[in-house]
Amino acid sequence: MSDDPSAPGDLLHLGFWMLTSGGHIGSWRHPATEPEKLLGIDYYVQTARLAAKGKFDMVFFEDTLAARERTGGVFGEASINSLDPLVQIAALAGATRDIGLAASFSTTYHSPRTLADKFAAVDHLCGGRAGWNMVTSGAAAGRNFGSGAHPEHQARYGLAHEVTEQVKAHWAAGPASPQGHPVLIQAGMSPQGLEFASSYGEAIFAGFKDVEGGRAFRTNLRTLVKGKGRRPDAVKVLPGFMPVIASTAAELADKKAFYRDLIHPALLRGMLGERFNIDFTDVDLSQPFPMDEIRDGLEDRPMIGGDRALFVREIVPGETVGAYAERMASKLSGHLTAEGRPEDIADFMQTWLQGGGCDGFIMQALQSPLELELFVDQVVPILQKRGLHRQDYRGSTLRDHLGLKKPA
Amino acid sequence: MILGLRLDGLPLAEIAEAAALAEAARLDFVLTGDPDGGAVGAVGRDALSIASFLMTRTREIGLVATVSQDSAPFNVARALASMDHLSGGRCGWVPIPGEPSDAERDAEHLDVVQKLFNSWDDDALVFDKAASVFADRSKVRRIRHAGAHFTVDGPLNAPRPVQGHPVLMQRAAAASRGADLWIGTGGDQRAGPNGAPTFHQITLGSAVQTGAVLTERFSDTGCAGFLLQPRTLDDIKTFARDVAPILQAEGLLQSAYAPGDFRVRLGLRRPVNRFSATRADATA
């Protein structure tokens, strides 16, 4: 393995991001989705086994510590997606054999002892397949954890360093799992996040506009990692990714239109309400954005998993509410998207890997299991044929899958 | 008689087999973690993760875990609600007092957890695809708890548990009074402080001895049943093979699981949602 921080990897590392009915916000309304089953473990077992059939490195669950809301109530138009991820991966430990099991868990509102105990338990129960995405919680969660002021970004990362050191100390004091201890995953691209990632991160979830952006980030990160006395390949960069697979141009257009139509007007207005913290239920879509009202309400209600200031910046000056909403609805996700035939999807992934833009992807499916199944059946064999993806698991731990060394 | 099996003394590698044996013998539940709050090995420290793991290794049996009240009430409520949904209503818990021990704080902790369970009405999930209503937002509310020890707005980010509240078991010595079932320390208590049924703890020994103790103590004391403590996996095998069939023949142990969630099977009433009740009163 090359010591050059800009050297591309030779094999893709794939994570599957478990998001109840899928990564598309309207996926719960898809005719194939059975919403009443999204709360039961069987659905997640089936999805994880499907990802394992595609020889994914891991499945991944995100975490939130507050209900999704819009204007003083829950965002009831969207599906809930917030069951405890540790309960989910512990349950999957009993029902899967090879695939890695990763989850976000907050360093802000769980004690180091609890974090260490929970991930150690899962890592032992699954034979060394656990991964922990170390996240800090936003201000929305603060309302559910006492009355103190929420720590600022800098302070939260400072706290995260301390917590991570303590968690690692707890692990070191207990028995080692087959992979030593859980893989440390990190998301975030701020300078503080990068410093944290280069010190502790083994897999990094990130977002880029293009391969060049990915390459710049990855090279920089790997240089920092090397500067800390670690090997550049001790960290894998995995941008978020959502494929749209169709065998013809006509089929692709149909599929995109179909998913766009799943965003019911009430769901669309709910998304606007969640983003801007004002009630869009009766807003006239032909009117320009109520910018003053939006700016006034921005700081009142911190939102879950989004950057409200960024959403405001995305508004084109003078544009109507309806025009913005249309643009938002046609965007399938906030991540990289590849569209086309299975070969086109494979080409896209290959270009990113060999261009040094990433080491793989953390992938969402428009709808689960349908679109994951399509990827596993039609794209994975192409990647395997090109020698870019494993034919079968070679090791038994998540660290094995990701090509990471066991910690000393 | 209600029968539960403690798993906290076994190595982690034997937990799944022990739970499968307990289910095959039609025991009511298995318990992960030490209900007396004693020290446990480093790997087995998170009892709820172990109980969650058993969710996919069993189909019917109740899964009860100790949960430390040192964790924030929001985290505890969410983990338990998640466990109850994912397992189809098989979750139970034993709160373990926080450190340093503070009875008032622990009582408030339990109160907040239960308020969070009730922050969603039972019928809040609508799943109306045509109108794009996954949940009816008028049936989910803040709890706005501001107490001496905790300030929690809510709502919980998980719907009300399948069982309303997961089954709550407490040691008879615990200060709070909301338990569905009490875990006795021996003696001959029939009922706990709130009149709820009590278990006795029994260490499994030879089959003959164990069978006799269970039937005699059950008829003598009128206790609700027993929390069995195995010394080894073999104790469980012996119990399943030699004792359970006798108890079943005597009609003291179920020979098949009845339909319904864990709470229903134990014959416990479903907790009323105080928030929903208030709403119903207001609109009546």
XYZ file of C-alpha atoms in Angstrom:
692
model
C 0.000 0.000 0.000
C 1.337 3.370 -1.052
C 2.440 5.874 1.539
C 1.474 8.716 -0.839
C -1.468 10.682 0.588
C -2.892 11.271 -2.908
C -2.714 7.623 -4.027
C -6.121 6.193 -4.948
C -7.386 2.976 -3.383
C -7.874 -0.172 -5.461
C -11.048 -1.607 -3.896
C -14.357 0.089 -3.117
C -15.611 0.156 0.443
C -19.374 0.303 0.638
C -21.643 1.159 3.516
C -25.410 0.986 3.295
C -27.207 3.772 5.107
C -30.375 2.358 6.668
C -33.129 4.970 6.528
C -36.431 3.229 7.244
C -38.239 3.175 3.892
C -35.340 4.728 1.955
C -33.266 7.829 1.361
C -35.975 9.616 -0.585
C -38.270 11.609 1.677
C -41.362 10.398 -0.173
C -40.309 6.733 -0.098
C -42.699 5.858 2.740
C -45.528 6.674 0.287
C -44.119 4.293 -2.347
C -46.680 1.580 -3.187
C -44.156 -1.113 -2.209
C -43.504 0.368 1.241
C -45.410 -1.173 4.149
C -45.143 1.626 6.735
C -46.494 -0.498 9.590
C -43.467 -2.791 9.205
C -40.884 -0.016 9.541
C -40.917 -0.323 13.333
C -40.276 -4.074 13.464
C -36.846 -5.717 13.420
C -37.658 -8.151 10.586
C -37.572 -5.362 8.008
C -34.069 -4.316 9.078
C -32.851 -7.902 9.182
C -34.005 -8.425 5.589
C -32.379 -5.193 4.443
C -29.086 -5.962 6.200
C -29.028 -9.443 4.660
C -29.605 -7.931 1.237
C -26.646 -5.583 1.771
C -24.590 -8.594 2.889
C -25.572 -10.382 -0.335
C -24.023 -7.391 -2.138
C -20.907 -7.793 0.054
C -21.208 -4.326 1.551
C -18.640 -3.550 4.247
C -21.335 -2.391 6.655
C -24.807 -1.144 7.281
C -25.087 2.160 9.108
C -27.790 3.780 11.267
C -27.851 7.486 12.005
C -29.017 8.998 15.269
C -31.117 11.919 16.411
C -31.937 12.955 19.946
C -35.079 14.947 19.254
C -38.198 14.450 17.175
C -38.278 16.021 13.686
C -40.464 19.054 13.954
C -41.962 21.863 12.004
C -43.548 24.929 13.562
C -44.295 23.651 17.026
C -45.291 20.071 16.288
C -43.817 16.879 14.862
C -43.208 16.697 11.108
C -46.019 14.194 10.705
C -46.028 14.256 6.905
C -42.640 12.483 6.828
C -41.877 9.035 8.191
C -40.179 8.864 11.564
C -36.654 7.573 11.461
C -35.276 7.708 14.911
C -35.327 4.391 16.746
C -32.287 3.867 18.953
C -29.476 2.793 16.586
C -27.682 0.779 19.277
C -30.763 -1.336 19.881
C -30.935 -1.858 16.118
C -27.331 -2.949 15.592
C -27.409 -5.136 18.726
C -30.481 -6.890 17.321
C -28.796 -7.265 13.909
C -25.754 -8.768 15.637
C -27.953 -11.769 16.358
C -29.240 -12.097 12.803
C -26.249 -11.450 10.517
C -22.860 -13.102 10.130
C -20.405 -11.057 8.077
C -21.541 -7.528 7.462
C -20.318 -4.654 9.633
C -22.805 -2.922 11.948
C -22.254 0.779 12.463
C -24.229 3.462 14.227
C -24.006 7.097 15.171
C -24.127 7.835 18.876
C -23.702 11.240 20.433
C -20.722 12.240 22.549
C -22.738 15.244 23.749
C -25.462 13.428 25.677
C -24.101 9.947 26.402
C -21.419 9.465 29.027
C -18.073 7.935 27.982
C -18.900 4.961 30.203
C -22.238 4.373 28.444
C -20.721 4.812 24.974
C -17.905 2.415 25.785
C -20.200 -0.189 27.354
C -22.776 -0.178 24.578
C -20.347 -0.423 21.664
C -18.172 -2.969 23.486
C -21.252 -5.121 24.112
C -22.298 -4.991 20.449
C -18.739 -5.538 19.212
C -18.420 -8.685 21.319
C -21.903 -9.945 20.477
C -21.241 -9.712 16.709
C -17.677 -10.985 16.773
C -15.915 -7.711 16.005
C -18.131 -6.080 13.367
C -19.163 -2.892 15.165
C -18.456 0.685 14.135
C -19.167 3.904 16.003
C -19.840 7.148 14.172
C -18.813 9.725 16.747
C -21.279 12.577 16.475
C -21.999 15.685 18.464
C -25.618 16.687 18.939
C -27.176 19.898 17.719
C -29.037 22.395 19.839
C -32.446 20.833 19.121
C -31.481 17.860 21.278
C -30.489 20.152 24.161
C -34.121 20.758 25.072
C -34.410 17.095 26.000
C -31.311 17.049 28.194
C -31.569 19.556 30.987
C -31.823 23.295 30.777
C -28.196 24.387 30.339
C -27.009 26.317 27.289
C -25.958 24.146 24.393
C -22.178 23.928 23.913
C -20.859 25.819 20.886
C -19.209 24.032 17.977
C -15.639 24.510 19.185
C -16.526 23.433 22.689
C -18.406 20.420 21.401
C -15.413 19.191 19.437
C -13.206 19.829 22.455
C -15.587 17.737 24.494
C -15.602 15.075 21.768
C -11.796 14.705 22.017
C -12.053 14.209 25.742
C -14.947 11.762 25.473
C -13.220 9.742 22.758
C -10.057 9.435 24.846
C -12.123 8.233 27.793
C -14.079 5.749 25.686
C -10.846 4.333 24.289
C -9.453 4.048 27.818
C -12.541 2.087 28.923
C -12.143 -0.241 25.954
C -8.445 -0.718 26.635
C -9.281 -1.711 30.217
C -11.753 -4.412 29.092
C -11.246 -7.551 27.001
C -10.481 -6.933 23.297
C -12.999 -8.029 20.665
C -11.819 -9.935 17.561
C -11.150 -6.544 15.891
C -9.613 -4.940 18.981
C -12.279 -2.323 19.449
C -15.080 -0.852 17.303
C -14.077 1.068 14.160
C -14.166 4.824 14.764
C -16.165 6.687 12.146
C -16.533 10.424 11.852
C -18.531 12.835 9.769
C -17.894 16.518 9.311
C -15.624 18.697 7.242
C -15.077 21.768 9.409
C -11.467 22.547 10.492
C -12.241 21.266 14.001
C -13.884 18.186 12.507
C -10.845 17.544 10.330
C -8.495 17.800 13.277
C -10.644 15.315 15.166
C -10.932 13.026 12.113
C -7.182 12.953 11.528
C -6.554 12.057 15.169
C -9.173 9.341 15.622
C -11.130 8.702 12.414
C -10.843 5.398 10.574
C -13.757 5.966 8.201
C -14.977 9.447 7.315
C -18.431 10.281 5.952
C -18.256 13.421 3.849
C -19.956 15.282 1.034
C -18.318 16.630 -2.137
C -19.452 18.351 -5.308
C -17.036 16.617 -7.644
C -14.073 14.248 -7.831
C -11.627 17.153 -7.605
C -13.233 18.305 -4.367
C -13.102 14.773 -3.016
C -9.464 14.386 -4.027
C -8.464 17.645 -2.372
C -10.206 16.669 0.878
C -8.916 13.108 0.874
C -5.331 14.121 0.113
C -5.416 16.798 2.786
C -6.895 14.439 5.368
C -4.421 11.671 4.570
C -1.563 14.167 4.814
C -2.794 15.237 8.252
C -3.181 11.594 9.245
C 0.392 10.900 8.158
C 1.523 13.937 10.134
C 0.057 12.320 13.236
C 2.187 9.241 12.714
C -0.601 7.143 11.248
C -0.561 5.456 7.837
C -2.495 7.369 5.138
C -4.629 4.296 4.434
C -5.613 4.056 8.110
C -8.555 6.245 7.172
C -11.185 5.651 4.454
C -13.157 8.506 2.926
C -16.758 7.604 2.096
C -19.010 10.289 0.592
C -22.785 9.977 0.716
C -24.184 8.538 -2.510
C -27.548 7.694 -4.038
C -27.839 5.857 -7.366
C -30.834 6.097 -9.680
C -30.749 2.944 -11.747
C -32.729 2.530 -14.977
C -32.086 0.523 -18.116
C -33.111 3.215 -20.634
C -33.332 6.999 -20.767
C -37.131 6.765 -20.890
C -37.212 4.518 -17.846
C -34.922 6.900 -15.986
C -37.167 9.873 -16.751
C -40.185 7.891 -15.568
C -38.487 6.868 -12.365
C -37.440 10.403 -11.522
C -40.922 11.710 -12.230
C -42.404 8.938 -10.118
C -40.262 9.771 -7.090
C -40.903 13.453 -7.567
C -44.620 12.771 -7.430
C -44.179 10.904 -4.141
C -43.470 14.312 -2.612
C -47.083 15.173 -1.852
C -47.845 18.919 -1.650
C -48.417 18.522 2.104
C -45.037 16.805 2.439
C -43.405 19.565 0.406
C -44.958 22.282 2.553
C -43.895 20.322 5.624
C -40.290 20.248 4.363
C -40.409 24.009 3.880
C -41.788 24.376 7.401
C -39.026 22.195 8.860
C -36.357 24.144 6.970
C -37.497 27.666 7.697
C -39.524 27.387 10.894
C -42.605 29.120 9.589
C -45.890 27.497 8.734
C -46.170 27.079 4.956
C -49.497 25.261 5.110
C -51.469 28.156 3.652
C -48.674 30.115 1.986
C -49.375 31.131 -1.622
C -46.694 29.349 -3.659
C -46.728 32.064 -6.336
C -45.493 34.674 -3.841
C -41.814 35.510 -3.326
C -40.150 33.985 -0.270
C -41.103 35.790 2.946
C -37.436 36.524 3.622
C -37.904 38.857 6.582
C -40.142 36.432 8.395
C -37.716 33.568 7.720
C -34.716 35.504 9.060
C -36.634 36.459 12.197
C -37.458 32.872 13.078
C -34.126 31.289 12.189
C -32.586 31.102 15.623
C -35.716 30.221 17.569
C -35.979 26.576 16.698
C -32.811 24.735 15.847
C -33.528 21.956 13.376
C -32.497 18.329 13.293
C -29.791 17.265 10.866
C -29.689 20.350 8.684
C -28.157 23.752 8.359
C -30.901 26.340 8.263
C -28.554 29.156 7.236
C -27.458 27.061 4.234
C -31.067 26.521 3.208
C -31.607 30.266 3.309
C -28.528 30.852 1.138
C -29.950 28.425 -1.437
C -32.924 30.693 -2.064
C -32.458 32.557 -5.346
C -33.255 36.241 -4.709
C -36.734 37.092 -5.915
C -37.747 33.484 -6.538
C -41.227 32.333 -5.599
C -41.894 29.806 -2.863
C -43.178 27.438 -5.543
C -40.029 27.722 -7.689
C -37.790 26.967 -4.728
C -39.997 24.061 -3.723
C -39.818 22.656 -7.253
C -36.031 22.767 -7.225
C -35.962 21.136 -3.813
C -38.347 18.374 -4.846
C -36.341 17.478 -7.951
C -33.180 17.064 -5.870
C -33.195 13.434 -4.830
C -30.935 13.862 -1.831
C -28.214 16.091 -0.502
C -25.595 13.582 -1.601
C -23.789 12.535 -4.740
C -26.168 11.089 -7.273
C -25.416 8.898 -10.267
C -28.109 8.160 -12.813
C -28.420 5.706 -15.631
C -27.808 2.104 -16.573
C -26.006 -0.204 -14.147
C -22.834 0.293 -16.252
C -23.147 4.060 -15.865
C -23.440 3.741 -12.096
C -20.386 1.460 -12.017
C -18.467 3.924 -14.233
C -19.291 6.747 -11.849
C -18.072 4.793 -8.830
C -14.935 3.676 -10.642
C -14.114 7.252 -11.699
C -14.376 8.453 -8.104
C -12.287 5.620 -6.709
C -9.539 5.712 -9.330
C -9.527 9.500 -9.381
C -8.616 9.445 -5.705
C -11.837 11.253 -4.819
C -12.875 8.656 -2.249
C -12.305 5.136 -0.938
C -15.903 4.100 -1.458
C -19.366 5.313 -0.598
C -21.952 5.403 2.131
C -24.921 4.624 -0.050
C -28.601 5.332 0.315
C -31.333 3.715 -1.754
C -34.288 5.724 -3.035
C -36.528 3.051 -1.560
C -35.579 0.001 0.504
C -35.471 -2.790 -0.313
C -36.429 -2.259 -4.006
C -33.590 0.035 -5.081
C -30.996 -1.700 -2.897
C -31.981 -4.969 -4.510
C -31.540 -3.410 -7.954
C -28.065 -2.197 -7.004
C -27.056 -5.552 -5.536
C -28.367 -7.542 -8.498
C -27.283 -5.268 -11.331
C -24.428 -2.971 -10.285
C -22.488 -5.121 -7.821
C -21.730 -7.876 -10.394
C -20.246 -5.258 -12.746
C -18.068 -3.834 -9.978
C -16.954 -7.354 -9.085
C -16.163 -8.199 -12.713
C -14.015 -5.080 -12.937
C -12.135 -6.139 -9.813
C -13.350 -3.098 -7.876
C -15.448 -4.927 -5.290
C -14.954 -8.117 -3.293
C -16.486 -11.394 -4.535
C -16.835 -12.514 -0.961
C -15.827 -11.444 2.521
C -12.205 -12.297 3.225
C -12.183 -11.599 6.928
C -14.747 -11.665 9.676
C -14.460 -8.212 11.250
C -15.423 -4.735 10.068
C -11.759 -3.784 10.378
C -10.942 -6.653 7.971
C -13.552 -5.441 5.480
C -12.307 -1.845 5.582
C -8.654 -2.879 5.317
C -7.820 -1.354 8.682
C -5.213 -2.592 11.093
C -6.153 -3.874 14.516
C -5.287 -1.184 17.063
C -2.188 -1.844 19.142
C -46.755 -19.125 37.972
C -44.605 -16.527 36.231
C -41.074 -17.751 35.582
C -38.105 -15.646 34.624
C -34.495 -16.626 34.101
C -31.473 -14.550 35.045
C -28.716 -14.596 32.437
C -26.239 -12.237 34.071
C -24.081 -14.968 35.577
C -23.388 -16.669 32.239
C -20.555 -15.956 29.794
C -21.654 -13.850 26.813
C -21.052 -16.759 24.432
C -23.734 -18.850 26.191
C -26.439 -16.191 26.383
C -28.163 -17.015 23.086
C -28.354 -20.738 23.830
C -29.660 -20.053 27.338
C -32.418 -17.794 25.998
C -33.384 -20.363 23.367
C -33.632 -23.052 26.071
C -35.779 -20.755 28.200
C -38.072 -20.107 25.261
C -38.348 -23.788 24.405
C -39.334 -24.429 28.047
C -41.970 -21.635 27.734
C -40.571 -19.463 30.476
C -42.088 -15.985 30.580
C -38.912 -13.967 30.309
C -35.164 -13.809 30.491
C -33.387 -11.048 32.400
C -30.049 -9.532 31.377
C -28.085 -7.573 33.964
C -28.012 -7.941 37.742
C -31.299 -6.682 39.241
C -29.511 -6.108 42.526
C -27.262 -3.622 40.760
C -24.110 -5.596 41.480
C -20.874 -5.305 39.553
C -20.762 -7.062 36.190
C -17.974 -7.949 33.784
C -16.779 -5.264 31.372
C -18.309 -6.882 28.294
C -21.683 -7.524 29.817
C -22.109 -4.054 31.218
C -24.834 -2.951 28.857
C -27.729 -5.260 29.620
C -30.077 -3.596 27.123
C -27.725 -4.328 24.209
C -27.628 -7.977 25.246
C -31.427 -8.133 25.501
C -31.645 -6.441 22.078
C -29.317 -9.070 20.621
C -31.648 -11.790 21.971
C -34.556 -10.235 20.064
C -33.354 -11.932 16.874
C -32.386 -15.185 18.602
C -35.851 -15.757 20.068
C -39.398 -15.142 18.812
C -41.771 -15.045 21.765
C -40.132 -14.817 25.166
C -40.127 -11.587 27.194
C -36.802 -9.716 27.199
C -36.071 -7.812 30.400
C -32.957 -5.717 30.958
C -31.558 -3.708 33.813
C -31.124 -0.044 32.869
C -29.013 2.398 34.862
C -30.746 5.592 35.876
C -27.418 7.334 35.428
C -28.352 7.596 31.741
C -30.496 10.610 30.829
C -34.240 9.864 30.941
C -34.616 10.774 27.262
C -32.000 8.165 26.281
C -33.579 5.542 28.529
C -37.105 6.154 27.229
C -35.958 6.094 23.632
C -33.942 2.888 23.989
C -36.809 1.093 25.732
C -39.450 2.328 23.287
C -37.212 1.250 20.389
C -36.641 -2.155 21.922
C -40.368 -2.605 22.491
C -41.293 -1.660 18.910
C -38.545 -3.662 17.244
C -39.297 -6.773 19.315
C -43.060 -6.519 18.819
C -43.872 -5.739 22.465
C -41.518 -8.053 24.360
C -39.585 -5.495 26.391
C -39.316 -5.189 30.160
C -36.894 -3.322 32.388
C -35.512 -3.026 35.881
C -34.276 0.492 36.704
C -31.005 0.450 38.615
C -30.586 3.487 40.895
C -28.064 6.088 39.790
C -24.886 6.846 41.684
C -24.708 8.384 44.163
C -28.046 7.008 45.219
C -30.794 9.640 45.384
C -34.295 8.255 45.785
C -35.979 11.515 44.870
C -33.924 11.887 41.703
C -34.580 8.284 40.674
C -38.319 8.715 41.195
C -38.289 11.835 39.019
C -36.229 9.969 36.411
C -38.861 7.233 36.217
C -41.614 9.819 36.018
C -39.926 11.565 33.060
C -39.365 8.268 31.243
C -43.051 7.407 31.570
C -44.146 10.892 30.506
C -42.001 10.492 27.382
C -43.675 7.151 26.599
C -46.969 9.025 26.790
C -45.873 11.908 24.565
C -47.365 9.979 21.635
C -50.937 8.756 21.686
C -51.526 5.104 20.898
C -53.266 6.074 17.678
C -50.790 8.765 16.559
C -49.457 6.667 13.687
C -51.817 7.035 10.752
C -49.866 5.757 7.710
C -52.202 7.563 5.297
C -50.206 7.556 2.069
C -52.852 9.329 0.010
C -52.941 12.370 2.292
C -49.242 12.046 3.270
C -49.935 11.712 6.967
C -47.481 9.318 8.588
C -48.270 10.559 12.091
C -51.082 12.811 13.259
C -49.208 15.746 14.742
C -52.138 16.666 16.971
C -51.533 13.396 18.829
C -47.887 14.039 19.683
C -46.969 16.652 22.280
C -44.253 18.141 24.410
C -44.089 16.947 28.002
C -42.501 20.219 29.228
C -41.117 18.576 32.328
C -39.223 20.965 34.608
C -38.368 19.247 37.879
C -35.711 19.480 40.547
C -33.341 17.209 38.631
C -34.431 17.109 34.994
C -35.710 19.559 32.408
C -37.066 17.732 29.385
C -39.252 19.204 26.640
C -39.992 16.166 24.508
C -41.717 14.747 22.656
C -39.894 11.434 22.411
C -38.695 10.674 18.878
C -40.277 7.234 18.955
C -43.983 6.353 19.074
C -45.664 5.071 22.235
C -44.393 1.548 22.944
C -46.403 -1.447 21.751
C -47.227 -2.314 25.371
C -47.993 1.274 26.314
C -45.041 1.085 28.676
C -42.534 -1.771 28.702
C -43.136 -3.994 31.732
C -41.550 -2.352 34.781
C -39.969 -4.614 37.385
C -38.398 -3.277 40.553
C -36.732 -4.642 43.613
C -39.091 -4.633 46.579
C -36.605 -2.387 48.350
C -36.823 0.313 45.640
C -38.179 3.661 46.713
C -40.556 4.324 43.829
C -43.954 2.717 43.666
C -44.892 2.202 40.055
C -43.745 -1.361 39.399
C -45.822 -3.859 37.432
C -43.977 -6.665 39.208
C -41.736 -6.718 42.257
C -38.599 -8.749 42.650
C -38.486 -10.025 46.215
C -35.305 -10.687 48.067
C -36.483 -13.980 49.582
C -38.826 -14.042 52.564
C -42.471 -14.561 51.872
C -43.785 -11.317 50.428
C -46.962 -11.825 48.450
C -47.285 -8.336 47.057
C -45.111 -5.257 46.727
C -45.702 -1.740 48.093
C -48.340 -0.907 45.460
C -50.063 -4.278 45.706
C -48.443 -5.566 42.500
C -47.393 -9.227 42.459
C -43.956 -10.269 43.710
C -41.396 -12.772 42.509
C -39.067 -14.776 44.633
C -35.511 -15.390 43.573
C -34.391 -19.011 43.544
C -30.981 -20.407 42.725
C -31.319 -23.446 40.483
C -30.046 -26.639 42.038
C -30.819 -30.300 41.401
C -34.000 -30.913 39.422
C -35.811 -32.694 42.244
C -34.922 -30.027 44.754
C -35.799 -27.142 42.441
C -39.156 -28.626 41.420
C -40.175 -29.212 45.024
C -39.119 -25.753 46.195
C -41.036 -24.044 43.394
C -44.321 -25.872 43.887
C -44.212 -25.661 47.699
C -43.203 -22.031 47.877
C -45.769 -21.113 45.223
C -48.670 -22.656 47.148
C -47.376 -21.617 50.593
C -46.641 -17.954 49.928
C -48.976 -17.033 47.103
C -46.095 -15.316 45.306
C -46.500 -14.542 41.612
C -43.668 -16.750 40.526
C -39.917 -17.028 40.482
C -36.817 -15.466 39.107
C -34.519 -18.397 38.522
C -30.802 -17.954 38.884
C -28.697 -20.592 37.126
C -25.142 -21.258 38.222
C -24.206 -22.680 34.814
C -25.773 -23.368 31.411
C -26.230 -26.980 32.543
C -28.587 -25.809 35.279
C -30.843 -24.385 32.564
C -30.646 -27.558 30.481
C -31.593 -29.642 33.490
C -34.465 -27.344 34.368
C -35.800 -27.368 30.798
C -35.525 -31.127 30.507
C -36.629 -32.303 33.949
C -38.538 -29.590 35.773
C -40.438 -27.598 33.146
C -42.416 -30.622 31.842
C -43.576 -31.431 35.381
C -44.677 -27.855 36.016
C -46.501 -27.910 32.676
C -48.216 -31.208 33.527
C -49.367 -29.657 36.805
C -50.726 -26.646 34.956
C -48.296 -24.306 36.719
C -46.344 -23.356 33.593
C -47.731 -22.536 30.143
C -47.061 -25.140 27.462
C -47.538 -22.616 24.645
C -47.252 -18.843 24.483
C -50.632 -17.115 24.426
C -51.171 -14.430 21.782
C -50.492 -10.815 22.682
C -47.558 -8.804 23.931
C -45.477 -9.541 27.037
C -47.708 -7.394 29.258
C -50.883 -9.086 28.096
C -49.390 -12.533 28.669
C -48.456 -11.605 32.207
C -52.026 -10.517 32.844
C -50.983 -6.920 33.572
C -53.150 -3.930 32.771
C -52.103 -1.521 30.044
C -50.957 1.845 31.459
C -53.370 4.675 30.788
C -51.931 7.552 28.787
C -52.605 10.498 31.093
C -52.134 12.989 28.250
C -54.642 11.211 26.008
C -57.069 10.881 28.904
C -56.847 14.629 29.483
C -57.492 15.305 25.819
C -60.517 12.986 25.819
C -61.884 14.744 28.900
C -61.403 18.115 27.295
C -63.315 17.172 24.168
C -66.047 15.213 25.959
